[in-house]
Coordinates of C-alpha atoms and ligand atoms in Angstrom, one line a residue:
Chain A
M103 CA 10.0 -7.1 -33.8
T104 CA 13.1 -7.1 -36.0
D105 CA 16.5 -5.7 -35.1
R106 CA 15.5 -2.6 -37.3
D107 CA 12.5 -1.7 -35.8
P108 CA 12.6 1.0 -33.2
A109 CA 12.9 0.1 -29.4
I110 CA 10.7 2.7 -28.1
V111 CA 8.1 4.2 -29.9
I112 CA 5.9 7.4 -27.9
E113 CA 3.4 9.3 -29.7
G114 CA 1.1 11.9 -28.0
L115 CA 2.1 10.9 -24.3
C116 CA 0.0 12.8 -22.0
K117 CA 0.0 12.2 -17.7
R118 CA -1.5 14.6 -15.5
Y119 CA -1.3 14.8 -11.7
G120 CA -4.6 16.6 -10.8
E121 CA -4.3 19.9 -12.2
K122 CA -0.4 19.5 -13.2
R123 CA 0.3 18.5 -16.5
A124 CA 3.5 16.3 -16.2
L125 CA 3.6 15.0 -19.9
D126 CA 1.7 16.9 -22.4
G127 CA 1.7 15.6 -25.8
F128 CA 5.5 13.8 -25.3
D129 CA 6.7 12.2 -28.8
L130 CA 9.9 10.3 -28.9
T131 CA 11.2 7.4 -31.2
V132 CA 14.5 5.7 -30.0
G133 CA 16.2 2.8 -32.3
A134 CA 17.4 0.0 -31.2
G135 CA 20.6 -0.4 -29.8
T136 CA 21.2 3.2 -29.3
V137 CA 21.8 5.4 -26.3
Q138 CA 19.0 8.0 -26.0
G139 CA 19.7 10.7 -23.8
L140 CA 16.7 12.6 -22.1
L141 CA 17.6 16.4 -20.9
G142 CA 15.2 18.7 -19.1
P143 CA 15.1 21.1 -16.1
N144 CA 13.6 19.8 -12.8
G145 CA 10.4 18.7 -12.9
A146 CA 10.3 18.7 -16.7
G147 CA 8.6 14.9 -16.8
K148 CA 11.6 12.7 -17.2
T149 CA 11.0 10.4 -14.3
T150 CA 7.3 10.3 -15.3
A151 CA 8.2 9.5 -18.8
V152 CA 10.4 6.7 -17.3
R153 CA 7.9 5.3 -15.1
I154 CA 5.4 5.1 -17.8
M155 CA 7.6 3.2 -20.2
S156 CA 8.4 0.9 -17.4
T157 CA 4.8 0.1 -16.8
L158 CA 4.9 1.6 -13.2
L159 CA 2.6 4.3 -14.2
R160 CA -0.3 4.6 -16.4
P161 CA -0.6 7.1 -19.0
D162 CA -3.8 9.3 -19.4
G163 CA -3.3 9.4 -23.2
G164 CA -0.9 8.4 -26.0
R165 CA 0.9 5.5 -27.3
V166 CA 4.0 3.7 -25.8
E167 CA 5.4 0.9 -27.0
V168 CA 8.5 -0.6 -25.3
A169 CA 10.6 -3.7 -27.1
G170 CA 7.9 -4.1 -29.4
A171 CA 5.0 -4.4 -26.7
D172 CA 2.4 -1.9 -25.6
V173 CA 2.9 -0.7 -22.1
R174 CA -0.6 -0.4 -21.5
T175 CA -2.1 -3.9 -23.0
R176 CA 1.2 -5.8 -22.7
A177 CA 2.9 -4.8 -19.6
A178 CA 4.0 -8.5 -18.6
E179 CA 6.0 -8.8 -22.0
V180 CA 7.7 -5.3 -21.3
R181 CA 8.6 -6.4 -17.9
A182 CA 10.3 -9.4 -19.3
R183 CA 12.2 -7.3 -21.9
I184 CA 13.3 -4.0 -19.5
G185 CA 15.8 -3.2 -17.1
L186 CA 15.1 -0.3 -14.8
L187 CA 17.7 1.9 -12.5
G188 CA 14.9 4.2 -11.1
Q189 CA 16.0 7.8 -9.8
N190 CA 15.5 6.5 -6.0
A191 CA 17.1 3.1 -4.9
A192 CA 15.2 0.2 -5.7
V193 CA 16.8 -2.4 -3.3
D194 CA 15.7 -4.2 -0.2
E195 CA 17.9 -1.8 2.5
E196 CA 17.7 -4.6 5.0
L197 CA 18.8 -7.3 3.0
G198 CA 22.3 -8.0 1.8
G199 CA 23.6 -7.1 -1.5
R200 CA 23.4 -10.9 -2.4
Q201 CA 20.4 -11.9 -0.9
N202 CA 18.9 -9.0 -2.8
L203 CA 20.3 -9.8 -6.2
E204 CA 19.2 -13.5 -5.5
M205 CA 15.6 -12.9 -5.0
F206 CA 15.4 -10.9 -8.0
G207 CA 17.1 -13.4 -9.6
R208 CA 14.2 -15.7 -8.4
L209 CA 11.5 -13.3 -9.2
H210 CA 13.2 -13.2 -12.9
H211 CA 12.1 -17.0 -13.1
L212 CA 16.0 -17.9 -13.1
G213 CA 15.5 -20.9 -10.7
A214 CA 17.6 -21.0 -7.5
R215 CA 20.9 -22.3 -8.5
R216 CA 21.1 -19.7 -11.5
A217 CA 19.6 -16.9 -9.3
G218 CA 22.5 -17.9 -6.8
A219 CA 25.1 -18.1 -9.4
R220 CA 24.3 -14.7 -11.3
A221 CA 24.4 -12.8 -8.0
D222 CA 27.9 -14.3 -7.6
E223 CA 28.7 -13.2 -10.9
L224 CA 26.9 -9.4 -10.8
L225 CA 28.4 -8.8 -7.0
A226 CA 32.0 -9.4 -8.6
R227 CA 31.4 -7.3 -11.7
F228 CA 30.4 -4.8 -10.0
G229 CA 33.0 -4.7 -7.2
L230 CA 30.5 -5.8 -4.3
A231 CA 31.9 -9.4 -3.5
D232 CA 33.3 -8.2 -0.2
A233 CA 30.1 -6.4 0.6
G234 CA 27.3 -9.3 -0.5
S235 CA 26.2 -10.2 3.0
K236 CA 26.4 -6.6 4.7
A237 CA 23.0 -5.2 4.9
V238 CA 22.3 -2.7 2.0
A239 CA 21.5 -0.2 4.6
K240 CA 24.8 0.0 5.7
Y241 CA 26.5 0.5 2.2
S242 CA 27.9 4.2 0.7
G243 CA 25.8 5.8 -2.0
G244 CA 27.9 4.7 -4.6
M245 CA 27.6 0.8 -3.4
R246 CA 24.0 1.2 -3.4
R247 CA 23.8 2.5 -6.9
R248 CA 26.1 -0.2 -8.1
L249 CA 24.0 -2.5 -6.8
D250 CA 20.7 -1.1 -8.0
L251 CA 22.3 -1.4 -11.5
A252 CA 23.5 -4.9 -10.8
A253 CA 19.5 -5.4 -10.0
S254 CA 18.2 -4.4 -13.2
L255 CA 20.9 -6.3 -15.2
I256 CA 19.8 -9.6 -13.6
R257 CA 18.9 -10.8 -17.2
R258 CA 20.2 -8.5 -19.8
P259 CA 17.4 -6.4 -20.5
R260 CA 16.9 -5.2 -24.4
V261 CA 15.8 -1.6 -23.0
L262 CA 17.5 -0.4 -20.2
F263 CA 16.1 2.8 -18.4
L264 CA 18.2 4.9 -16.1
D265 CA 17.0 7.8 -14.5
E266 CA 20.0 10.0 -13.4
P267 CA 22.2 6.7 -12.8
T268 CA 24.9 8.9 -11.7
T269 CA 23.5 11.4 -9.4
G270 CA 25.7 11.4 -6.0
L271 CA 28.3 9.3 -7.5
D272 CA 32.3 10.3 -7.4
P273 CA 33.8 10.5 -10.4
R274 CA 35.3 7.1 -10.4
G275 CA 31.7 5.7 -9.4
R276 CA 30.4 7.5 -12.6
A277 CA 33.0 6.2 -14.7
E278 CA 32.2 2.8 -13.9
V279 CA 28.7 3.0 -14.4
W280 CA 29.7 4.6 -17.8
D281 CA 31.8 1.7 -18.4
A282 CA 28.9 -0.8 -17.4
V283 CA 26.6 0.9 -19.8
R284 CA 28.9 1.1 -22.9
S285 CA 29.6 -2.7 -22.5
L286 CA 25.8 -3.3 -22.4
V287 CA 25.5 -1.0 -25.9
D288 CA 28.1 -3.1 -27.2
G289 CA 25.8 -6.1 -26.5
G290 CA 23.0 -4.8 -28.3
T291 CA 21.0 -3.3 -25.6
T292 CA 18.8 -0.1 -26.3
V293 CA 19.8 2.3 -23.4
L294 CA 17.5 5.5 -22.3
L295 CA 18.9 7.7 -20.2
T296 CA 17.9 10.7 -18.0
T297 CA 20.7 12.7 -16.4
Q298 CA 21.5 16.3 -15.1
Y299 CA 24.8 16.0 -16.2
L300 CA 25.5 17.5 -19.6
E301 CA 28.7 15.7 -20.0
E302 CA 27.3 12.4 -19.4
A303 CA 24.8 12.8 -22.3
D304 CA 27.6 14.4 -24.2
Q305 CA 29.7 11.3 -23.4
L306 CA 27.1 8.4 -23.6
A307 CA 24.1 9.5 -25.8
D308 CA 24.0 8.8 -29.4
R309 CA 21.1 11.3 -29.6
I310 CA 19.4 13.4 -27.0
A311 CA 15.9 14.7 -26.5
V312 CA 15.5 18.0 -24.6
I313 CA 12.3 18.0 -22.5
D314 CA 10.7 20.9 -21.2
R315 CA 7.3 21.3 -19.5
G316 CA 6.0 17.7 -20.6
R317 CA 7.0 17.5 -23.8
V318 CA 10.5 17.7 -26.5
V319 CA 11.4 20.4 -27.5
A320 CA 14.7 19.4 -29.2
E321 CA 16.2 16.1 -30.5
G322 CA 19.3 15.3 -32.3
T323 CA 22.7 14.3 -32.0
A324 CA 24.8 16.5 -29.3
D325 CA 26.4 18.3 -32.5
E326 CA 23.1 19.0 -34.2
L327 CA 21.9 20.5 -30.9
K328 CA 25.1 22.6 -30.3
S329 CA 24.7 24.1 -33.6
R330 CA 21.1 25.1 -33.5
T331 CA 22.0 27.3 -30.7
G332 CA 23.9 29.4 -33.1
G333 CA 27.0 28.1 -34.4
D334 CA 30.9 28.4 -33.5
R335 CA 32.2 31.6 -31.3
I336 CA 35.5 33.0 -30.9
D337 CA 36.5 33.8 -27.4
V338 CA 39.3 36.6 -26.8
V339 CA 40.8 36.8 -23.3
L340 CA 42.6 40.2 -22.4
R341 CA 45.3 40.9 -20.1
D342 CA 43.5 44.2 -19.4
A343 CA 39.9 44.4 -18.6
A344 CA 39.8 48.1 -19.2
Q345 CA 40.3 47.0 -23.1
L346 CA 36.8 44.8 -22.9
A347 CA 35.2 47.7 -24.7
R348 CA 37.6 48.2 -27.4
V349 CA 37.9 44.5 -28.6
A350 CA 34.0 44.2 -28.4
A351 CA 33.9 47.2 -30.9
L352 CA 36.4 45.7 -33.2
L353 CA 34.5 42.4 -33.4
P354 CA 31.7 41.7 -35.8
G355 CA 28.6 40.4 -35.2
E356 CA 26.9 39.5 -31.7
V357 CA 29.3 39.8 -29.1
R358 CA 29.2 38.9 -25.2
M359 CA 31.5 40.6 -22.5
D360 CA 32.4 39.0 -19.4
E361 CA 34.4 41.4 -17.3
D362 CA 35.3 38.5 -14.3
R363 CA 37.2 36.6 -17.1
R364 CA 38.2 39.4 -19.1
M365 CA 37.1 37.7 -22.1
V366 CA 35.0 38.9 -25.2
S367 CA 33.2 36.2 -27.5
A368 CA 31.5 36.8 -30.8
A369 CA 29.6 34.4 -32.8
V370 CA 31.5 33.4 -36.1
A371 CA 30.4 32.2 -39.4
D372 CA 33.6 31.4 -40.9
R373 CA 36.3 29.6 -38.7
T374 CA 39.6 30.6 -40.3
A375 CA 38.6 34.0 -41.5
A376 CA 37.3 34.6 -38.3
L377 CA 40.5 33.8 -36.4
T378 CA 42.8 35.5 -38.9
G379 CA 40.7 38.7 -38.7
T380 CA 40.7 38.9 -35.1
V381 CA 44.4 38.5 -34.7
R382 CA 45.2 41.1 -37.5
A383 CA 42.4 43.6 -36.1
L384 CA 43.9 42.9 -32.4
A385 CA 47.7 44.0 -33.6
A386 CA 46.6 46.5 -35.7
A387 CA 45.1 48.3 -32.5
G388 CA 47.8 47.2 -30.4
I389 CA 45.9 45.4 -28.0
E390 CA 47.5 42.5 -26.5
A391 CA 45.5 39.0 -25.7
E392 CA 46.3 36.5 -23.6
D393 CA 44.5 33.5 -25.5
I394 CA 42.4 33.7 -28.5
A395 CA 40.4 30.4 -29.2
L396 CA 37.7 28.9 -31.5
R397 CA 35.3 27.0 -29.9
R398 CA 31.9 24.9 -30.7
P399 CA 29.2 26.2 -28.4
T400 CA 28.6 23.8 -25.2
L401 CA 25.7 21.6 -24.3
D402 CA 25.4 23.4 -21.3
E403 CA 24.9 26.8 -23.8
A404 CA 22.5 24.7 -26.0
F405 CA 20.4 23.1 -22.8
L406 CA 20.0 26.9 -21.8
H407 CA 19.2 27.9 -24.9
L408 CA 16.7 25.3 -25.7
T409 CA 14.7 25.3 -22.2
K410 CA 15.1 29.3 -22.1
G411 CA 12.2 30.7 -19.8
A412 CA 11.5 27.7 -18.1
A413 CA 10.1 27.6 -14.9
A414 CA 12.4 25.0 -13.0
Chain B
M134 CA 29.7 -10.1 -19.7
S135 CA 28.3 -13.5 -19.5
A136 CA 24.7 -12.8 -20.3
I137 CA 21.5 -14.3 -19.7
H138 CA 20.3 -14.0 -23.2
D139 CA 16.4 -15.3 -22.8
T140 CA 15.1 -12.0 -22.3
D141 CA 11.6 -12.6 -22.9
T142 CA 10.5 -16.3 -21.7
A143 CA 6.8 -15.2 -21.2
P144 CA 5.4 -18.2 -18.8
A145 CA 3.4 -20.9 -20.4
A146 CA -0.5 -20.4 -19.5
G147 CA 0.3 -23.9 -17.5
S148 CA 2.9 -22.9 -15.8
R149 CA 1.7 -19.4 -14.8
L150 CA 0.1 -20.6 -11.4
G151 CA 3.5 -22.2 -10.7
W152 CA 5.3 -19.2 -10.8
A153 CA 2.8 -17.3 -8.9
V154 CA 3.5 -19.8 -6.1
A155 CA 7.3 -19.9 -6.5
D156 CA 7.2 -15.7 -6.4
S157 CA 4.8 -15.6 -3.6
W158 CA 7.3 -18.2 -1.7
T159 CA 10.5 -15.8 -2.6
M160 CA 8.2 -13.1 -1.3
T161 CA 7.8 -15.1 1.9
R162 CA 11.2 -15.8 2.2
R163 CA 11.9 -12.3 2.2
E164 CA 10.3 -11.6 5.2
L165 CA 11.6 -14.6 7.0
A166 CA 15.0 -12.8 5.8
H167 CA 14.0 -9.6 7.3
W168 CA 13.5 -11.4 11.0
A169 CA 16.4 -13.2 10.4
R170 CA 18.0 -9.7 10.4
R171 CA 16.2 -8.3 13.2
P172 CA 15.6 -11.1 16.0
A173 CA 15.3 -8.7 18.6
Q174 CA 12.3 -7.0 17.2
V175 CA 10.8 -10.4 16.8
V176 CA 11.3 -11.6 20.6
V177 CA 9.7 -8.2 21.7
G178 CA 6.7 -8.6 19.0
L179 CA 6.2 -11.9 20.3
L180 CA 6.9 -11.0 24.0
F181 CA 4.4 -8.0 23.8
P182 CA 0.9 -10.1 23.9
V183 CA 2.7 -12.3 26.5
M184 CA 3.2 -9.6 28.7
M185 CA -0.7 -8.2 28.2
L186 CA -1.8 -11.5 29.4
L187 CA 0.3 -11.7 32.5
M188 CA -0.6 -7.9 33.6
F189 CA -4.5 -8.5 32.6
G190 CA -4.0 -12.0 34.6
F191 CA -2.1 -11.0 37.8
L192 CA -1.7 -7.2 38.0
I193 CA -5.5 -6.0 37.0
G194 CA -6.9 -9.2 38.3
G195 CA -10.6 -10.2 37.7
G196 CA -12.5 -8.9 34.7
R197 CA -16.0 -6.9 35.2
G198 CA -19.0 -9.4 35.6
V199 CA -16.9 -12.6 34.6
D200 CA -17.9 -15.4 37.1
G201 CA -15.7 -18.3 38.2
D202 CA -11.7 -18.6 36.9
F203 CA -10.9 -15.3 35.2
R204 CA -7.8 -16.7 34.1
A205 CA -9.6 -19.6 32.4
Y206 CA -11.7 -16.6 30.8
L207 CA -8.7 -14.4 29.8
V208 CA -6.7 -16.8 28.1
P209 CA -9.0 -17.2 25.1
G210 CA -9.5 -13.5 25.0
M211 CA -6.3 -12.4 24.9
L212 CA -5.6 -14.7 22.2
T213 CA -8.4 -13.3 20.3
M214 CA -7.1 -9.8 20.8
T215 CA -3.7 -10.6 19.9
M216 CA -5.1 -12.0 16.4
A217 CA -6.9 -8.7 16.1
F218 CA -4.1 -6.3 17.2
G219 CA -1.9 -8.0 14.2
L220 CA -3.9 -5.9 12.0
E221 CA -1.4 -3.0 13.4
A222 CA 1.6 -5.2 12.5
T223 CA 0.3 -5.7 8.8
M224 CA -0.6 -2.2 8.3
L225 CA 2.8 -1.0 9.5
A226 CA 5.0 -3.3 7.6
V227 CA 2.7 -2.8 4.4
T228 CA 2.8 1.0 4.6
Q229 CA 6.4 0.9 5.3
D230 CA 7.3 -1.3 2.5
L231 CA 5.3 0.5 0.1
G232 CA 7.1 3.5 0.7
K233 CA 10.4 1.5 -0.2
G234 CA 11.6 1.7 -3.8
V235 CA 11.9 -1.9 -3.8
V236 CA 8.3 -2.1 -4.4
D237 CA 9.1 -0.3 -7.8
R238 CA 11.6 -2.9 -8.8
F239 CA 8.7 -5.5 -8.3
R240 CA 6.5 -4.1 -10.0
S241 CA 8.7 -3.7 -13.1
M242 CA 9.8 -7.2 -13.1
P243 CA 8.1 -10.0 -14.9
M244 CA 6.8 -11.4 -11.4
N245 CA 3.3 -12.5 -10.5
S246 CA 1.8 -9.0 -9.4
G247 CA 0.0 -10.7 -6.2
A248 CA 3.0 -12.1 -5.1
V249 CA 4.0 -9.5 -3.1
L250 CA 0.9 -9.4 -0.9
V251 CA 0.9 -13.0 -0.7
G252 CA 4.3 -13.2 0.8
R253 CA 3.3 -10.7 3.3
S254 CA 0.1 -12.5 4.5
V255 CA 1.6 -16.0 4.7
A256 CA 4.8 -14.3 6.8
D257 CA 2.4 -12.6 9.1
M258 CA 0.0 -16.0 9.6
L259 CA 3.2 -17.8 10.3
Q260 CA 4.2 -15.2 13.1
S261 CA 0.8 -15.2 14.5
A262 CA 0.8 -18.9 14.4
V263 CA 4.2 -18.9 16.3
G264 CA 2.5 -16.2 18.7
L265 CA -0.4 -18.4 19.6
L266 CA 1.8 -21.3 20.7
V267 CA 4.0 -18.9 22.7
M268 CA 1.1 -17.3 24.2
T269 CA -1.0 -20.8 25.0
A270 CA 2.6 -22.1 26.4
V271 CA 2.8 -19.1 28.9
G272 CA -0.8 -19.4 29.9
Y273 CA -0.4 -23.2 30.6
A274 CA 2.5 -22.2 32.6
V275 CA 0.5 -19.8 34.9
G276 CA -2.7 -22.3 35.0
W277 CA -4.7 -22.3 32.3
R278 CA -6.0 -25.5 30.8
W279 CA -8.1 -26.9 27.9
H280 CA -10.3 -29.7 28.7
E281 CA -11.4 -30.9 25.3
G282 CA -8.8 -32.9 23.4
Y283 CA -6.6 -31.9 20.7
A284 CA -8.7 -32.0 17.9
S285 CA -11.0 -28.9 19.6
F286 CA -7.5 -27.2 20.4
L287 CA -6.6 -27.0 17.0
G288 CA -10.0 -26.4 15.9
A289 CA -9.8 -23.3 18.4
L290 CA -6.2 -22.2 16.8
G291 CA -7.9 -22.4 13.4
L292 CA -10.8 -20.3 14.6
L293 CA -8.2 -17.4 15.7
L294 CA -6.0 -17.7 12.8
L295 CA -8.8 -17.3 10.7
L296 CA -9.7 -14.2 12.5
R297 CA -6.2 -13.2 11.8
F298 CA -6.5 -14.0 8.3
A299 CA -9.6 -11.5 8.0
M300 CA -7.4 -8.6 10.0
L301 CA -4.5 -9.2 8.0
W302 CA -6.9 -8.3 4.6
I303 CA -8.3 -5.5 6.5
G304 CA -4.8 -4.0 7.3
I305 CA -3.4 -4.4 3.7
H306 CA -6.3 -2.5 2.5
L307 CA -6.3 0.2 5.3
A308 CA -2.6 0.6 4.7
M309 CA -3.2 1.1 1.2
V310 CA -5.8 3.8 1.8
A311 CA -4.2 5.3 4.4
G312 CA -0.6 5.7 2.3
T313 CA 1.8 7.3 5.2
P314 CA 3.2 5.7 8.2
D315 CA 1.4 8.8 9.8
M316 CA -2.0 8.1 8.8
V317 CA -1.6 4.5 9.8
Q318 CA -1.1 5.9 13.4
A319 CA -4.3 7.3 13.1
V320 CA -6.0 4.0 12.0
Q321 CA -4.0 2.0 14.6
I322 CA -6.0 4.3 17.6
L323 CA -9.0 3.4 16.4
V324 CA -8.1 -0.5 16.5
W325 CA -8.0 0.0 20.3
P326 CA -11.9 0.4 21.0
V327 CA -12.9 -2.4 18.4
G328 CA -10.6 -4.6 20.4
F329 CA -11.9 -3.5 24.0
L330 CA -15.3 -3.6 23.1
S331 CA -15.6 -7.1 23.0
N332 CA -16.0 -9.8 25.3
A333 CA -12.3 -10.5 25.0
I334 CA -11.4 -9.2 29.0
A335 CA -14.6 -8.1 30.0
S336 CA -18.6 -9.6 30.1
P337 CA -21.3 -7.9 27.9
A338 CA -23.6 -8.7 30.9
S339 CA -21.8 -6.0 33.1
M340 CA -22.2 -3.3 30.3
P341 CA -25.3 -1.3 29.7
P342 CA -27.7 -3.3 27.4
W343 CA -27.0 -1.0 24.5
L344 CA -23.2 -1.6 24.8
G345 CA -23.8 -4.9 25.6
A346 CA -25.5 -5.5 22.2
V347 CA -22.7 -3.9 20.4
V348 CA -20.1 -6.3 22.5
E349 CA -22.0 -9.3 21.4
W350 CA -21.9 -8.8 17.6
N351 CA -18.4 -7.9 17.5
P352 CA -16.6 -10.1 15.5
L353 CA -13.9 -10.8 18.3
S354 CA -16.5 -11.7 20.8
A355 CA -17.9 -14.6 18.5
T356 CA -14.2 -15.8 18.0
A357 CA -13.4 -15.4 21.9
T358 CA -16.7 -17.2 22.8
A359 CA -16.3 -19.8 20.4
V360 CA -12.8 -20.4 21.4
R361 CA -13.8 -20.8 25.0
G362 CA -16.3 -23.1 23.9
L363 CA -13.9 -25.4 22.1
F364 CA -10.9 -25.2 25.0
G365 CA -14.0 -25.9 27.5
N366 CA -13.3 -22.6 29.4
P367 CA -16.1 -20.4 31.0
G368 CA -17.8 -18.3 28.5
A369 CA -19.4 -14.8 28.6
G370 CA -22.7 -16.2 28.8
G371 CA -25.5 -13.9 27.5
D372 CA -28.7 -15.1 25.6
S373 CA -28.5 -13.1 22.6
W374 CA -28.9 -14.8 19.1
A375 CA -24.9 -13.6 18.4
A376 CA -24.3 -15.1 21.8
A377 CA -26.2 -18.6 21.1
H378 CA -24.4 -18.8 17.6
A379 CA -21.1 -18.0 18.2
G380 CA -19.7 -20.5 16.4
L381 CA -21.3 -19.6 13.1
L382 CA -20.3 -16.0 13.5
A383 CA -16.7 -16.8 14.2
V384 CA -16.6 -18.6 10.9
A385 CA -19.1 -16.2 9.1
W386 CA -17.4 -12.9 10.1
P387 CA -14.0 -13.5 9.0
V388 CA -15.0 -15.2 5.9
A389 CA -17.2 -12.2 5.1
L390 CA -14.5 -9.7 6.0
V391 CA -12.1 -11.5 3.7
A392 CA -14.7 -11.5 0.8
V393 CA -14.9 -7.6 1.2
F394 CA -11.3 -6.7 1.9
F395 CA -9.4 -9.2 -0.1
P396 CA -10.3 -7.9 -3.5
L397 CA -10.2 -4.4 -2.6
A398 CA -6.7 -5.0 -1.4
V399 CA -5.4 -6.6 -4.5
K400 CA -7.4 -3.9 -6.7
R401 CA -5.5 -1.3 -4.7
F402 CA -2.3 -2.9 -5.2
R403 CA -3.1 -3.5 -9.0
D404 CA -3.8 0.2 -9.2
L405 CA -0.8 1.7 -7.7
G406 CA 0.3 2.9 -11.1
R407 CA -2.8 5.1 -11.7
Ligands
ATP38 N1 2.9 11.7 -7.8 C1 2.9 13.2 -8.2 N2 2.2 13.6 -7.5 C2 1.4 14.9 -8.1 N3 2.9 15.9 -8.9 C3 3.8 15.0 -9.6 C4 3.8 13.8 -8.8 N4 5.3 13.0 -9.7 C5 5.7 14.2 -10.5 N5 4.9 15.2 -10.3 C6 5.1 16.8 -10.9 O1 5.3 16.3 -12.1 C7 6.2 16.9 -12.9 C8 7.1 16.4 -13.6 O2 7.8 15.4 -12.6 P1 9.0 14.7 -12.7 O3 9.4 14.0 -11.6 O4 8.4 13.8 -14.0 O5 10.2 15.5 -13.4 P2 11.6 15.2 -13.8 O6 12.0 15.9 -15.1 O7 11.8 14.0 -13.3 O8 12.5 16.2 -12.4 P3 14.0 15.8 -11.8 O9 14.8 16.5 -12.7 O10 13.7 17.0 -10.4 O11 14.1 14.6 -11.1 C9 6.6 17.9 -11.6 O12 6.1 19.0 -11.9 C10 6.3 17.4 -10.6 O13 6.2 18.2 -9.7
MG39 MG1 13.4 12.6 -12.0

């Protein structure tokens, strides 16, 4: 495998649970050293895909290659090259944090001494040094998640899977995880990340795949996905909600009204022309605006647009 | 971050067995560490069979149809029964473990895939060996004796642990078939009649002939009878083939059970992702 080869190649992946098709012709290619976001509503198949890529689950059909090895036929090699932070905590709750990391180090065949040293290093790095001997069952949710992440980094993996890494974390915990991910990526690790937080995908991911009902429905950079939702918009916030309809009539193109926020929003093609045109039209009609803003669609809007009609 | 870079040291073929042993030992240490964190539960686990022994020996009194010294008859029977009921402890531990996320981590790591099960079995065997020693010590304290020397004594412990080993793999397999801890409880209830339908605490001579035959062929009865012989304690008697060849059956039964359930359990574990 060279550095230019993709880190993950998935073609026509299928997985069924009884009658339920969790993955149904899932295709994805992830470039080495990039961060790939996986977005999708609940039940879209994100966790199923991650479990297959990390050799925990056998696919029913299709081809999955991770770090240059097929997950079905060369699982041992895949396991030596990946790290996994699953959706649910995957540490031994009864043991202490240090005991956990040391055990995983031994199972990664570091040998007793290196495993111990690595455990201390990771505990310090994730701010868990003081809690090292405390049973994990007594950890807070954030501490547990950090320990879990530390456990997926015992050997620096070539490909790291993060299934909703920051769900349930406070903003500080979230920022810590993000920092850890960024520094790994700087070191050349490929990251595949599923998340419910669009901001997280926007912040971390180079490319985002939106998945719905077991297949990828859109793929691209955050900007590409946003523009696919239908370009820029102009938002006009009024002092007086009674004037909403009048303003809506003044604006060209497809217009949305939001009574609660006293806002009219319209799709625009030419940003500058739309801005000057709107200001003039409002002045001519004698309507006072509280705020006028041009903006790109948010990833939330893109997400809702792309997964429209999904039975969550 | 000072990283450990050699991300894909695939073990050479020759060292694979070495790693399998090392991984199994790591998994055994994990169980020992669990015990160290809940000593009270370990002590209760050891004392429960002792309590049963004392209860049957002193409160409930003589067994049905047993001639002579009941306690001399009872102690080997209770040792046998304790080994058999180890099945429950194994089942419970395995289902609880498989329900935890940590098994996912084990399965996604480059470790030997059987080590999780081997670790469980070594730990359970260690606990059972300690349990046997505690029970024989208590038996000794209440007047039970063995009469055939140390070699026979060790032979008897060996037969008991062999039975435990068979129960272990049955337990691991049933736990994976049952899946959830609730289902385990249902299976556990079935262990009791099997345990008591043996000559562990009563003599088949006192039972209706059809029941007596079932009891004599019970693997527990074979072990109990063979162990009584090795200790020089009074036996259940009987002139059936099974009673006459108890020593042979005490080896054959567990070996056959392991031969069936060990591969089934390992296959189940390997197929967890299917
Ligand atoms: N073990 C299972 N047995 C049966 N059905 C399952 C199982 N695991 C997942 N499913 C189903 O497969 C589909 C995909 O589930 P999956 O967990 O992959 O979704 P997800 O995108 O990770 O959802 P979430 O955002 O809620 O984590 C869902 O409809 C789910 O109900
Ligand atoms: Mg999920």
